[in-house]
């Protein structure tokens, strides 16, 4: 199941739930954020939108690392479990993708407290 919630307009929070067969057990939450750092050109060693790959294999560019790779790994892990016949785990698993982590959470989690 997947829900999209907008506490702050245009800043969606995506919540995915995979129900476990023992829902009374504490759930597992895997959290990731979807935003990227602001573009301040003079603070970049490489152009932020270039996706520059250096000779040693490092990728430089806005949004190339950080939590996007973690979020994809979490989704891929669940996809692989399901493709191998694992239709349910003991515990319920939540995947959450939140906005505005890079700039302090004013439009992301701050409205909750």
mmCIF file of C-alpha atoms in Angstrom:
data_model
loop_
_atom_site.group_PDB
_atom_site.id
_atom_site.type_symbol
_atom_site.label_atom_id
_atom_site.label_comp_id
_atom_site.label_asym_id
_atom_site.label_seq_id
_atom_site.Cartn_x
_atom_site.Cartn_y
_atom_site.Cartn_z
ATOM 1 C CA UNK A 1 0.000 0.000 0.000
ATOM 2 C CA UNK A 2 1.222 3.504 -0.777
ATOM 3 C CA UNK A 3 -0.044 6.888 0.404
ATOM 4 C CA UNK A 4 1.069 10.375 -0.477
ATOM 5 C CA UNK A 5 0.483 13.024 2.195
ATOM 6 C CA UNK A 6 1.039 16.755 1.777
ATOM 7 C CA UNK A 7 1.221 18.481 5.157
ATOM 8 C CA UNK A 8 2.911 21.396 3.362
ATOM 9 C CA UNK A 9 1.628 21.999 -0.210
ATOM 10 C CA UNK A 10 3.945 20.751 -2.976
ATOM 11 C CA UNK A 11 6.107 18.841 -0.465
ATOM 12 C CA UNK A 12 4.798 15.276 -0.591
ATOM 13 C CA UNK A 13 5.580 12.623 1.977
ATOM 14 C CA UNK A 14 5.392 9.143 0.427
ATOM 15 C CA UNK A 15 4.510 6.328 2.839
ATOM 16 C CA UNK A 16 4.646 2.732 1.653
ATOM 17 C CA UNK A 17 3.480 -0.124 3.885
ATOM 18 C CA UNK A 18 4.138 -3.839 3.523
ATOM 19 C CA UNK A 19 1.944 -5.584 6.093
ATOM 20 C CA UNK A 20 3.554 -8.231 8.250
ATOM 21 C CA UNK A 21 1.845 -11.411 9.392
ATOM 22 C CA UNK A 22 2.424 -10.513 13.058
ATOM 23 C CA UNK A 23 1.185 -6.901 13.149
ATOM 24 C CA UNK A 24 1.383 -6.840 16.950
ATOM 25 C CA UNK A 25 5.190 -6.762 16.662
ATOM 26 C CA UNK A 26 6.856 -3.348 16.440
ATOM 27 C CA UNK A 27 7.054 -2.232 12.817
ATOM 28 C CA UNK A 28 10.240 -1.445 10.921
ATOM 29 C CA UNK A 29 10.535 1.974 9.282
ATOM 30 C CA UNK A 30 13.126 2.686 6.601
ATOM 31 C CA UNK A 31 13.337 6.421 5.947
ATOM 32 C CA UNK A 32 14.849 8.351 3.068
ATOM 33 C CA UNK A 33 14.579 11.897 1.783
ATOM 34 C CA UNK A 34 13.881 13.090 -1.748
ATOM 35 C CA UNK A 35 15.283 16.607 -1.817
ATOM 36 C CA UNK A 36 18.715 17.699 -2.946
ATOM 37 C CA UNK A 37 21.138 20.393 -1.839
ATOM 38 C CA UNK A 38 20.658 23.898 -3.249
ATOM 39 C CA UNK A 39 22.727 25.005 -6.219
ATOM 40 C CA UNK A 40 25.379 27.507 -5.174
ATOM 41 C CA UNK A 41 27.694 27.228 -8.190
ATOM 42 C CA UNK A 42 30.803 28.628 -6.489
ATOM 43 C CA UNK A 43 30.681 25.899 -3.831
ATOM 44 C CA UNK A 44 30.907 23.078 -6.375
ATOM 45 C CA UNK A 45 34.168 21.561 -7.639
ATOM 46 C CA UNK A 46 32.310 20.361 -10.764
ATOM 47 C CA UNK A 47 29.190 21.807 -12.422
ATOM 48 C CA UNK A 48 26.235 20.635 -10.276
ATOM 49 C CA UNK A 49 24.151 19.404 -13.231
ATOM 50 C CA UNK A 50 27.008 17.733 -15.115
ATOM 51 C CA UNK A 51 27.060 14.272 -13.575
ATOM 52 C CA UNK A 52 30.834 14.361 -13.953
ATOM 53 C CA UNK A 53 32.553 10.980 -13.605
ATOM 54 C CA UNK A 54 36.167 11.358 -12.508
ATOM 55 C CA UNK A 55 38.959 8.984 -13.624
ATOM 56 C CA UNK A 56 38.739 7.182 -10.266
ATOM 57 C CA UNK A 57 35.020 6.446 -10.848
ATOM 58 C CA UNK A 58 33.467 9.026 -8.515
ATOM 59 C CA UNK A 59 30.324 10.776 -9.718
ATOM 60 C CA UNK A 60 29.864 14.455 -8.939
ATOM 61 C CA UNK A 61 26.553 16.200 -9.471
ATOM 62 C CA UNK A 62 23.479 17.415 -7.686
ATOM 63 C CA UNK A 63 21.526 14.465 -6.299
ATOM 64 C CA UNK A 64 23.984 11.772 -7.421
ATOM 65 C CA UNK A 65 24.470 10.302 -3.954
ATOM 66 C CA UNK A 66 23.045 10.836 -0.484
ATOM 67 C CA UNK A 67 19.689 9.225 0.237
ATOM 68 C CA UNK A 68 18.465 8.583 -3.298
ATOM 69 C CA UNK A 69 20.744 5.562 -3.525
ATOM 70 C CA UNK A 70 19.566 4.339 -0.116
ATOM 71 C CA UNK A 71 15.908 4.717 -1.115
ATOM 72 C CA UNK A 72 16.466 2.719 -4.305
ATOM 73 C CA UNK A 73 18.313 0.019 -2.333
ATOM 74 C CA UNK A 74 15.385 -0.261 0.083
ATOM 75 C CA UNK A 75 12.860 -0.528 -2.762
ATOM 76 C CA UNK A 76 15.032 -3.039 -4.611
ATOM 77 C CA UNK A 77 15.439 -5.206 -1.500
ATOM 78 C CA UNK A 78 11.658 -5.462 -1.127
ATOM 79 C CA UNK A 79 11.185 -6.050 -4.866
ATOM 80 C CA UNK A 80 13.698 -8.916 -4.761
ATOM 81 C CA UNK A 81 12.108 -10.477 -1.689
ATOM 82 C CA UNK A 82 8.704 -10.406 -3.386
ATOM 83 C CA UNK A 83 10.063 -11.699 -6.712
ATOM 84 C CA UNK A 84 11.533 -14.684 -4.846
ATOM 85 C CA UNK A 85 8.196 -15.599 -3.311
ATOM 86 C CA UNK A 86 8.411 -13.780 0.011
ATOM 87 C CA UNK A 87 4.935 -12.293 0.175
ATOM 88 C CA UNK A 88 5.034 -11.282 3.813
ATOM 89 C CA UNK A 89 7.515 -10.739 6.621
ATOM 90 C CA UNK A 90 6.770 -11.173 10.319
ATOM 91 C CA UNK A 91 6.834 -7.429 10.956
ATOM 92 C CA UNK A 92 5.149 -4.659 9.039
ATOM 93 C CA UNK A 93 7.665 -2.604 7.057
ATOM 94 C CA UNK A 94 7.214 1.075 6.248
ATOM 95 C CA UNK A 95 9.258 2.908 3.647
ATOM 96 C CA UNK A 96 8.993 6.663 3.977
ATOM 97 C CA UNK A 97 10.302 9.272 1.577
ATOM 98 C CA UNK A 98 10.242 12.780 3.009
ATOM 99 C CA UNK A 99 10.918 16.270 1.598
ATOM 100 C CA UNK A 100 13.113 19.103 2.812
ATOM 101 C CA UNK A 101 15.784 17.248 4.795
ATOM 102 C CA UNK A 102 18.660 19.208 3.266
ATOM 103 C CA UNK A 103 17.442 22.601 4.507
ATOM 104 C CA UNK A 104 16.401 21.793 8.051
ATOM 105 C CA UNK A 105 12.997 20.175 7.661
ATOM 106 C CA UNK A 106 10.907 23.364 7.804
ATOM 107 C CA UNK A 107 8.656 21.997 5.042
ATOM 108 C CA UNK A 108 9.202 18.343 5.850
ATOM 109 C CA UNK A 109 8.993 17.071 9.422
ATOM 110 C CA UNK A 110 8.904 20.340 11.415
ATOM 111 C CA UNK A 111 5.103 20.776 11.029
ATOM 112 C CA UNK A 112 4.684 17.562 13.069
ATOM 113 C CA UNK A 113 6.111 19.052 16.274
#
